[in-house]
Coordinates of C-alpha atoms in Angstrom, one line a residue:
M1 CA 21.8 5.3 58.8
T2 CA 18.2 4.3 57.9
R3 CA 16.9 7.7 58.8
L4 CA 19.5 9.4 56.6
L5 CA 18.5 7.1 53.7
W6 CA 14.8 8.0 54.0
L7 CA 15.7 11.7 54.2
A8 CA 17.7 11.4 51.0
I9 CA 14.8 9.6 49.3
L10 CA 12.3 12.3 50.4
A11 CA 14.6 15.0 49.2
A12 CA 14.9 13.4 45.8
A13 CA 11.2 12.6 45.5
P14 CA 10.1 15.8 43.7
F15 CA 12.8 15.2 41.1
L16 CA 11.8 11.6 40.7
C17 CA 8.2 12.6 40.2
L18 CA 9.2 15.2 37.7
R19 CA 11.3 12.7 35.8
A20 CA 8.4 10.2 35.8
Q21 CA 6.1 12.8 34.3
T22 CA 8.5 13.7 31.5
P23 CA 6.8 12.6 28.2
A24 CA 8.6 10.2 26.0
A25 CA 10.7 11.6 23.2
L26 CA 9.4 11.7 19.7
P27 CA 10.5 8.7 17.6
E28 CA 12.8 9.2 14.7
N29 CA 12.4 7.8 11.2
V30 CA 8.6 7.4 11.1
L31 CA 5.6 8.9 9.4
F32 CA 2.4 9.2 11.5
D33 CA -1.0 10.7 11.0
D34 CA -3.9 10.4 13.5
F35 CA -6.4 12.0 11.1
D36 CA -7.1 14.9 13.4
Y37 CA -8.5 17.2 10.7
A38 CA -11.1 20.0 10.8
S39 CA -12.8 18.8 7.7
T40 CA -12.6 16.9 4.4
E41 CA -13.4 20.1 2.4
W42 CA -11.8 20.4 -1.0
E43 CA -12.1 22.7 -4.0
Q44 CA -11.8 21.6 -7.6
M45 CA -9.3 23.9 -9.2
M46 CA -10.0 23.7 -12.9
T47 CA -8.0 26.8 -13.7
G48 CA -4.7 25.2 -12.9
T49 CA -2.5 23.2 -15.3
P50 CA -3.0 20.4 -14.7
P51 CA -6.4 20.7 -12.8
A52 CA -6.4 19.4 -9.3
A53 CA -8.3 19.2 -6.1
R54 CA -7.1 21.1 -3.1
G55 CA -8.4 21.9 0.4
P56 CA -8.1 24.9 2.7
Y57 CA -5.8 25.0 5.7
G58 CA -6.9 22.4 8.3
S59 CA -8.7 20.2 5.7
L60 CA -7.6 16.6 5.0
Y61 CA -6.7 17.8 1.5
G62 CA -5.0 21.1 2.6
P63 CA -1.8 22.1 4.3
N64 CA -1.5 21.4 8.0
E65 CA 1.1 21.7 10.7
W66 CA 3.4 18.7 10.8
V67 CA 6.1 18.0 13.3
V68 CA 9.1 17.4 11.1
S69 CA 11.9 16.5 13.6
A70 CA 12.3 14.5 16.8
S71 CA 13.1 17.8 18.6
G72 CA 9.7 19.3 17.7
E73 CA 10.2 21.6 14.7
T74 CA 7.1 22.2 12.6
A75 CA 6.3 23.0 9.0
E76 CA 3.2 23.2 6.8
R77 CA 2.8 20.0 4.8
R78 CA 0.1 18.2 2.8
L79 CA 0.0 14.4 2.8
W80 CA -3.4 13.3 1.4
Y81 CA -5.0 13.7 -2.0
R82 CA -8.2 12.7 -3.6
Y83 CA -7.3 9.7 -5.6
A84 CA -6.5 10.2 -9.4
W85 CA -10.0 8.9 -10.5
Q86 CA -11.6 11.6 -8.3
E87 CA -9.4 14.6 -9.1
G88 CA -11.7 15.7 -11.9
G89 CA -15.1 15.7 -10.2
P90 CA -17.1 15.6 -7.0
P91 CA -18.0 12.3 -5.2
Q92 CA -21.5 10.8 -5.2
P93 CA -23.7 12.2 -2.4
E94 CA -24.5 8.7 -1.1
R95 CA -20.8 8.0 -0.7
Q96 CA -19.4 10.1 2.1
L97 CA -16.0 10.8 3.6
K98 CA -16.0 12.9 6.8
T99 CA -14.2 13.5 10.0
S100 CA -15.2 11.5 13.2
T101 CA -14.3 11.2 16.8
N102 CA -11.9 8.4 16.0
G103 CA -10.4 9.9 12.8
L104 CA -11.7 9.5 9.3
L105 CA -15.0 7.9 8.4
F106 CA -16.0 6.4 5.0
S107 CA -19.7 5.7 4.7
M108 CA -22.2 4.2 2.3
M109 CA -25.6 5.7 3.0
P110 CA -29.0 3.9 3.1
G111 CA -30.7 3.4 -0.3
R112 CA -30.1 1.9 -3.7
H113 CA -26.7 2.4 -5.3
L114 CA -24.8 1.9 -8.5
A115 CA -21.6 -0.1 -8.7
D116 CA -18.2 1.4 -9.1
G117 CA -17.5 2.4 -12.7
C118 CA -21.2 2.7 -13.7
P119 CA -22.4 5.8 -15.6
D120 CA -23.6 8.6 -13.3
T121 CA -27.5 8.6 -13.6
T122 CA -27.6 12.2 -12.4
G123 CA -26.0 13.4 -15.6
G124 CA -22.5 13.9 -14.2
P125 CA -19.5 13.8 -16.5
L126 CA -17.8 10.9 -14.7
P127 CA -18.8 7.4 -13.8
V128 CA -19.6 6.5 -10.2
L129 CA -16.4 6.5 -8.3
P130 CA -15.4 4.9 -4.9
Q131 CA -14.4 7.2 -2.0
Q132 CA -10.7 6.9 -1.6
I133 CA -7.7 9.0 -0.6
A134 CA -4.0 8.6 -1.6
S135 CA -0.8 9.8 0.0
G136 CA 1.8 11.9 -1.8
F137 CA 4.5 10.0 0.1
S138 CA 5.9 6.8 -1.4
A139 CA 8.5 4.2 -0.5
R140 CA 9.9 0.8 -1.6
R141 CA 10.6 -0.9 1.7
G142 CA 9.2 -0.8 5.2
T143 CA 6.1 -1.4 7.3
W144 CA 2.8 0.3 6.6
A145 CA 0.3 0.1 9.4
S146 CA -3.2 1.4 10.0
H147 CA -5.7 1.1 12.8
V148 CA -9.3 0.8 11.5
N149 CA -12.8 -0.1 12.5
L150 CA -13.8 -2.5 9.8
G151 CA -17.5 -2.2 10.6
T152 CA -20.3 -4.6 9.8
L153 CA -21.0 -5.8 6.3
P154 CA -24.2 -6.1 4.2
S155 CA -25.5 -9.5 3.4
P156 CA -23.9 -11.0 0.3
E157 CA -27.2 -10.8 -1.6
R158 CA -27.5 -7.0 -1.1
A159 CA -23.9 -5.8 -1.8
A160 CA -20.2 -6.4 -1.9
M161 CA -18.7 -3.8 0.4
I162 CA -14.9 -3.6 0.2
N163 CA -13.0 -1.6 2.8
A164 CA -9.3 -1.4 1.9
F165 CA -5.9 -0.2 3.1
W166 CA -3.6 -0.8 0.2
L167 CA -0.4 0.3 -1.7
L168 CA 0.0 1.2 -5.3
S169 CA 2.8 2.3 -7.5
P170 CA 2.3 5.5 -9.5
T171 CA 4.6 3.9 -12.1
V172 CA 3.5 1.5 -14.8
G173 CA 5.8 -0.9 -16.6
V174 CA 5.3 -1.8 -20.3
V175 CA 6.5 -5.3 -21.3
R176 CA 6.9 -6.3 -25.0
Q177 CA 5.3 -9.8 -25.5
P178 CA 6.7 -12.4 -28.0
D179 CA 3.8 -11.6 -30.4
G180 CA 4.9 -7.9 -30.4
S181 CA 2.1 -6.7 -28.2
D182 CA 2.7 -4.5 -25.1
V183 CA 1.3 -5.4 -21.7
R184 CA 1.2 -3.0 -18.8
I185 CA 2.0 -4.0 -15.3
T186 CA 2.1 -2.3 -11.9
N187 CA 3.0 -3.1 -8.3
E188 CA 0.0 -3.3 -5.9
V189 CA -0.3 -4.7 -2.4
D190 CA -3.8 -4.9 -0.8
H191 CA -5.3 -5.4 2.6
E192 CA -8.9 -5.8 1.6
W193 CA -11.9 -6.6 3.8
N194 CA -14.6 -8.5 1.9
N195 CA -13.3 -8.6 -1.6
R196 CA -15.0 -11.3 -3.7
F197 CA -12.4 -12.8 -5.9
L198 CA -14.7 -15.5 -7.1
G199 CA -17.3 -13.1 -8.6
S200 CA -20.9 -14.0 -8.9
S201 CA -20.5 -17.6 -8.0
Q202 CA -19.2 -16.7 -4.5
A203 CA -22.1 -16.6 -2.0
Y204 CA -20.0 -15.9 1.1
L205 CA -17.6 -13.2 2.5
F206 CA -14.0 -13.2 3.4
S207 CA -11.2 -10.8 4.2
S208 CA -8.2 -10.9 1.9
T209 CA -5.0 -9.4 0.8
G210 CA -2.6 -9.9 -2.1
S211 CA -0.1 -8.5 -4.5
T212 CA -0.1 -7.8 -8.2
L213 CA 3.5 -8.5 -9.1
G214 CA 3.8 -9.3 -12.8
T215 CA 2.2 -9.1 -16.2
Q216 CA -1.5 -9.0 -16.4
G217 CA -3.1 -12.2 -15.3
L218 CA 0.0 -13.2 -13.2
G219 CA -0.9 -11.5 -10.0
R220 CA -2.3 -13.2 -7.0
K221 CA -4.6 -12.7 -4.0
A222 CA -4.3 -14.7 -0.8
P223 CA -7.7 -14.8 1.0
M224 CA -8.1 -15.2 4.7
G225 CA -10.9 -17.7 4.3
T226 CA -14.6 -18.3 3.9
P227 CA -16.5 -17.5 7.1
L228 CA -19.9 -19.0 5.9
A229 CA -18.4 -22.2 4.5
P230 CA -16.2 -25.0 5.8
P231 CA -12.4 -24.4 5.8
P232 CA -11.3 -24.2 2.1
L233 CA -9.0 -27.2 2.4
G234 CA -7.9 -28.3 -1.1
I235 CA -9.2 -25.0 -2.6
N236 CA -6.3 -23.0 -4.1
Y237 CA -7.3 -19.3 -4.6
D238 CA -3.9 -18.3 -5.6
R239 CA -2.2 -18.5 -9.0
E240 CA 1.1 -20.1 -9.5
I241 CA 4.1 -17.7 -10.0
D242 CA 7.3 -19.3 -11.2
G243 CA 6.0 -22.7 -10.0
A244 CA 5.5 -21.5 -6.4
V245 CA 2.0 -21.4 -4.9
A246 CA 1.1 -18.4 -2.8
D247 CA 0.3 -18.9 0.9
S248 CA -2.7 -19.0 3.1
W249 CA -3.1 -17.4 6.5
S250 CA -2.7 -18.5 10.1
C251 CA -5.0 -17.3 12.9
L252 CA -4.6 -17.3 16.7
Y253 CA -7.5 -16.7 19.1
T254 CA -6.8 -15.7 22.7
R255 CA -9.3 -14.8 25.4
G256 CA -8.5 -15.4 29.1
E257 CA -7.1 -18.9 29.5
T258 CA -8.3 -19.9 26.0
R259 CA -5.7 -20.0 23.3
L260 CA -6.6 -21.6 20.0
S261 CA -5.3 -21.9 16.5
L262 CA -8.2 -21.5 14.1
A263 CA -8.8 -21.6 10.4
P264 CA -8.4 -18.1 8.9
E265 CA -12.0 -18.0 7.8
A266 CA -13.0 -18.6 11.5
C267 CA -11.2 -15.4 12.5
S268 CA -12.8 -13.6 9.6
A269 CA -16.2 -14.7 10.9
L270 CA -15.4 -13.6 14.4
L271 CA -14.4 -10.2 13.2
Q272 CA -17.9 -9.9 11.8
G273 CA -19.4 -10.6 15.2
R274 CA -20.3 -14.3 14.6
R275 CA -19.7 -17.0 17.2
V276 CA -17.4 -19.8 16.0
R277 CA -17.3 -23.1 18.0
G278 CA -19.0 -21.3 20.9
L279 CA -16.2 -18.8 21.2
P280 CA -17.3 -15.3 22.1
A281 CA -16.9 -12.8 19.2
P282 CA -15.9 -9.2 19.5
E283 CA -18.7 -6.8 20.3
G284 CA -19.2 -3.1 20.0
E285 CA -16.6 -1.0 18.1
V286 CA -14.1 -3.6 17.0
F287 CA -10.8 -2.1 15.7
A288 CA -8.1 -4.0 14.0
T289 CA -4.5 -3.1 13.1
W290 CA -3.5 -3.9 9.5
L291 CA 0.2 -4.2 8.6
I292 CA 2.0 -4.6 5.3
H293 CA 5.6 -5.5 5.6
I294 CA 7.8 -5.3 2.4
G295 CA 11.4 -6.3 2.5
D296 CA 13.9 -7.4 0.0
D297 CA 12.9 -11.0 0.8
G298 CA 9.2 -10.5 0.2
T299 CA 5.9 -9.2 1.3
R300 CA 4.1 -10.2 4.5
F301 CA 0.7 -9.3 5.9
T302 CA -0.7 -9.1 9.5
L303 CA -4.0 -8.3 11.0
V304 CA -4.4 -8.0 14.8
S305 CA -7.6 -7.1 16.8
D306 CA -7.8 -6.7 20.6
G307 CA -9.3 -4.4 23.1
W308 CA -12.6 -6.3 23.3
G309 CA -11.6 -8.8 25.9
G310 CA -9.7 -11.1 23.6
R311 CA -7.2 -11.0 20.8
L312 CA -7.2 -12.2 17.2
E313 CA -3.8 -12.5 15.3
M314 CA -3.9 -13.3 11.6
E315 CA -0.7 -13.5 9.6
S316 CA 0.3 -14.6 6.1
S317 CA 2.1 -17.9 6.6
R318 CA 5.0 -17.3 4.2
L319 CA 6.6 -14.4 2.4
S320 CA 5.4 -13.7 -1.1
P321 CA 7.5 -11.8 -3.7
P322 CA 8.2 -8.2 -2.9
T323 CA 7.2 -5.2 -5.0
Q324 CA 10.1 -3.5 -6.8
L325 CA 8.7 0.0 -7.3
E326 CA 7.9 2.8 -4.8
V327 CA 4.3 2.6 -3.7
F328 CA 2.0 5.2 -2.2
T329 CA -0.8 4.5 0.4
L330 CA -4.5 4.4 -0.2
F331 CA -7.7 4.0 2.0
S332 CA -10.9 3.3 0.1
Q333 CA -14.4 2.0 0.3
H334 CA -15.6 0.2 -2.8
F335 CA -19.1 -1.0 -3.6
S336 CA -20.9 -3.5 -5.9
P337 CA -24.7 -4.0 -5.5
G338 CA -26.2 -7.4 -5.2
D339 CA -24.4 -10.6 -6.1
H340 CA -22.2 -9.2 -8.9
T341 CA -24.9 -10.0 -11.5
T342 CA -26.6 -6.6 -11.2
G343 CA -24.1 -5.0 -13.6
C344 CA -24.9 -1.2 -13.7
G345 CA -28.4 -1.5 -12.6
L346 CA -29.5 -0.5 -9.1
G347 CA -29.1 -3.3 -6.6
P348 CA -31.2 -4.0 -3.5
A349 CA -31.5 -1.1 -1.1
L350 CA -29.2 -0.8 1.8
Q351 CA -31.3 -0.4 5.0
R352 CA -28.7 1.6 7.0
E353 CA -25.4 3.3 6.8
Y354 CA -22.3 1.1 6.5
P355 CA -19.1 2.8 7.9
F356 CA -15.4 2.2 7.6
E357 CA -13.4 4.2 10.1
V358 CA -9.7 4.9 10.1
D359 CA -8.1 5.9 13.4
W360 CA -4.4 6.3 12.5
F361 CA -1.7 5.6 9.9
L362 CA 2.0 4.8 10.5
Y363 CA 4.9 4.1 8.2
S364 CA 8.4 2.9 9.3
P365 CA 11.3 2.1 6.9
R366 CA 11.8 -1.1 9.0
P367 CA 10.1 -4.1 7.3
D368 CA 10.1 -6.0 10.6
L369 CA 8.1 -3.6 12.7
E370 CA 5.5 -5.8 14.4
R371 CA 2.0 -4.8 15.5
D372 CA 2.5 -4.3 19.3
E373 CA 5.7 -2.2 18.7
A374 CA 3.8 -0.1 16.2
V375 CA 1.0 0.5 18.8
R376 CA 3.7 1.6 21.3
V377 CA 5.2 4.0 18.8
V378 CA 1.7 5.6 18.2
S379 CA 1.1 5.9 22.0
Q380 CA 4.5 7.5 22.4
I381 CA 3.7 10.1 19.7
R382 CA 0.2 10.8 21.1
S383 CA 1.6 11.2 24.6
R384 CA 3.3 14.3 23.3
G385 CA 0.1 15.7 21.9
V386 CA 1.4 15.3 18.3
S387 CA -1.2 14.6 15.6
R388 CA 1.1 14.5 12.5
L389 CA 4.8 13.5 12.5
A390 CA 7.3 13.1 9.7
T391 CA 10.8 12.4 10.9
I392 CA 12.1 10.4 8.0
P393 CA 15.2 12.2 6.7
G394 CA 14.6 13.6 3.2
A395 CA 11.1 12.3 3.0
R396 CA 8.6 14.1 0.8
L397 CA 5.0 14.1 1.8
E398 CA 3.7 15.9 -1.3
R399 CA 3.6 14.4 -4.8
P400 CA 6.7 14.9 -6.8
E401 CA 6.0 17.7 -9.3
R402 CA 2.6 16.7 -10.6
P403 CA -0.6 14.7 -9.9
L404 CA -0.8 11.0 -10.5
V405 CA -3.1 11.4 -13.5
G406 CA -2.1 11.8 -17.1
H407 CA 1.1 11.0 -19.1
A408 CA 4.3 12.8 -19.8
S409 CA 3.0 13.9 -23.2
D410 CA 0.0 15.6 -21.6
W411 CA -0.1 19.2 -20.2
G412 CA 2.3 21.1 -22.4
F413 CA 4.6 18.4 -23.9
G414 CA 6.1 17.4 -20.6
A415 CA 6.4 20.8 -19.0
W416 CA 4.6 19.4 -15.9
T417 CA 6.7 16.4 -15.4
T418 CA 10.4 15.6 -14.6
P419 CA 13.2 14.2 -16.8
L420 CA 13.9 10.5 -16.7
S421 CA 16.5 8.9 -14.5
L422 CA 17.7 5.4 -13.7
D423 CA 18.6 4.0 -10.3
V424 CA 20.5 0.9 -11.1
R425 CA 21.1 -1.7 -8.4
A426 CA 23.0 -4.7 -9.4
P427 CA 26.1 -6.7 -8.3
R428 CA 29.4 -6.1 -10.2
H429 CA 30.9 -9.5 -9.4
M430 CA 29.2 -12.9 -9.3
A431 CA 30.2 -16.5 -8.9
W432 CA 29.2 -19.2 -11.4
G433 CA 25.6 -20.4 -10.7
E434 CA 24.9 -17.4 -8.5
T435 CA 21.5 -15.7 -9.1
A436 CA 20.4 -12.0 -8.5
T437 CA 17.8 -9.5 -9.4
L438 CA 19.0 -6.6 -11.5
L439 CA 17.1 -3.5 -10.7
A440 CA 16.7 -0.4 -13.0
L441 CA 14.3 1.8 -11.1
P442 CA 12.6 4.8 -12.8
P443 CA 11.8 8.1 -11.1
A444 CA 9.1 7.8 -8.4
R445 CA 6.4 9.6 -10.3
H446 CA 3.4 8.7 -12.5
G447 CA 4.2 7.4 -15.9
A448 CA 4.3 4.4 -18.1
F449 CA 7.8 3.1 -18.8
R450 CA 9.5 0.5 -21.0
T451 CA 12.8 -1.0 -19.8
T452 CA 15.0 -2.8 -22.4
W453 CA 17.8 -5.0 -21.2
T454 CA 20.6 -6.1 -23.6
L455 CA 23.0 -8.7 -22.2
A456 CA 26.3 -9.3 -23.9
T457 CA 28.0 -12.4 -22.4
R458 CA 31.5 -13.6 -23.0
Y459 CA 32.6 -17.1 -21.9
E460 CA 36.0 -18.3 -20.8
D461 CA 36.3 -20.5 -24.0
G462 CA 35.8 -17.4 -26.2
R463 CA 32.0 -17.9 -27.0
Y464 CA 29.9 -14.8 -27.2
E465 CA 26.1 -14.4 -26.7
R466 CA 23.8 -11.5 -27.0
E467 CA 20.2 -11.3 -25.6
T468 CA 17.6 -8.6 -25.4
R469 CA 14.7 -8.7 -22.9
T470 CA 12.0 -6.2 -21.8
E471 CA 11.4 -7.2 -18.2
A472 CA 10.1 -4.1 -16.4
F473 CA 12.4 -2.7 -13.7
A474 CA 13.6 -6.1 -12.3
L475 CA 15.5 -8.7 -14.3
P476 CA 16.1 -12.1 -12.8
F477 CA 19.7 -13.0 -13.7
T478 CA 21.9 -16.1 -13.3
F479 CA 25.7 -15.9 -13.9
A480 CA 26.1 -19.1 -15.8
S481 CA 28.9 -21.6 -15.5
G482 CA 31.9 -20.7 -17.8
V483 CA 31.0 -17.0 -18.1
R484 CA 33.8 -14.5 -17.8
T485 CA 31.9 -11.2 -18.1
T486 CA 28.4 -9.9 -18.9
L487 CA 28.0 -6.4 -20.2
V488 CA 24.5 -5.1 -19.3
H489 CA 22.9 -2.2 -21.3
V490 CA 19.7 -0.8 -19.8
R491 CA 17.5 1.6 -21.7
L492 CA 14.5 3.4 -20.1
E493 CA 11.8 5.0 -22.2
E494 CA 8.6 6.8 -21.2
V495 CA 5.6 5.9 -23.4
N496 CA 2.3 7.6 -24.1
E497 CA -1.1 5.9 -24.2
S498 CA -0.3 4.4 -27.6
N499 CA 2.9 2.9 -26.2
Q500 CA 5.0 5.3 -28.4
T501 CA 8.2 6.7 -27.0
V502 CA 7.9 10.1 -25.5
R503 CA 10.5 12.7 -26.6
N504 CA 10.1 16.4 -25.8
E505 CA 12.0 19.2 -24.2
T506 CA 11.8 17.5 -20.8
V507 CA 11.6 13.8 -21.3
Q508 CA 14.1 11.7 -23.4
P509 CA 15.1 8.1 -23.1
V510 CA 18.0 7.4 -20.8
E511 CA 20.6 4.5 -20.8
H512 CA 23.1 2.9 -18.4
V513 CA 25.9 0.4 -19.1
F514 CA 27.7 -1.7 -16.5
M515 CA 29.8 -4.9 -16.4
I516 CA 29.3 -8.0 -14.2
H517 CA 32.6 -9.9 -13.7
R518 CA 33.3 -13.4 -12.6
R519 CA 34.1 -13.6 -8.9
D520 CA 37.1 -15.8 -8.2

């Protein structure tokens, strides 16, 4: 009996080996890019309308072969663009973006440099611009992840170098203030390494992240800490939003049998190669995985670094408010010389090259995709030899219709844009005292929009109230006690640079009306 069993096992062995060698299937519902491109070559096409920057086949900015289904079908697609600021002109020679063995490499070269936004001293038509790329793909909810080598940083006296993985809405909201002025808002979520939110008075470095979620001056940043200073206990870097204070970060250090909870600025210092409390710091090429999670319940941030004999896990301790608009992805390297007091003068010379390397990018519609699972998904894709994968049903990688620059009134009276539309998301029945956020989402394209909400409320006792508000895209709403119905009238207008309503053969204001009834 035993001999027969062994014979059966030996007979099946070739099939067992064959099965073990079968590569994992491609995952569905993900967007992945490992930045395996032949070049970062591009060509400024000034003859087009509107002008744009394109690359040849195989370039980061050109069409490439993408796997567009879990079964392996392919199609030519383009995902990355030079960011809007850069579409009209070449980058500075001392700010480089090139391919590398690990993916994509941003670099600041040795020498003296001007700050972002300063006039080009070589006589160019545009100010000095940061190197940055933007995706044509956008989404409202999900997990955005990237694997990067943050690199070392210059001393604070020489420069503020900001390496960033962030999300930005192409859409801008215009809110009418009580004094009649208009304020523009946008949705932005940042994973930034070494941003100095305290300006010239800040003599230390920290990693940070945050969201711009309301009218100007009402955004917030949540820093990871101050590596060259004591823990910032009692220091509140965040601004209050609706009475709630934004959150700090947690940090967990693991190496062998050592497992410690550290202040976030300690992890920030360790990632820069500094020893903290005698703990060994990462050495060599230190990569970290950045994740941004956006769900209906808020925004969460994660940074995990391992592969150097230990593991650092940094996480925002509590959810902050979510963005409401669709956002696209950006990678960038920003620069400011000296201690922020240099202005547009040349700062102290950098003595060597400062790189920021991007290994891969992954997006999943799941807001709860954690770091280790994201890494497994990437390994699964790479095991099939796939460099670029887009298996999200109906997802568009390219920009919708037109670049991110300009307004609807530009380029032929709206001929290069799309008509307005409203995606209204709101309950139709609510109980007394129940709260909700009424959404009126514009088309996912560049533009500045004004949203006007008119609420006509009728009470059980016959009273009638009418209120008009200009909250952009998202209206906090409470179904008050005694209310029978509320009639909601939403009007969406696109506005030009002067905040005047755009009307042309393509773009006209749109309206939507719906009723919210009392739930018994």
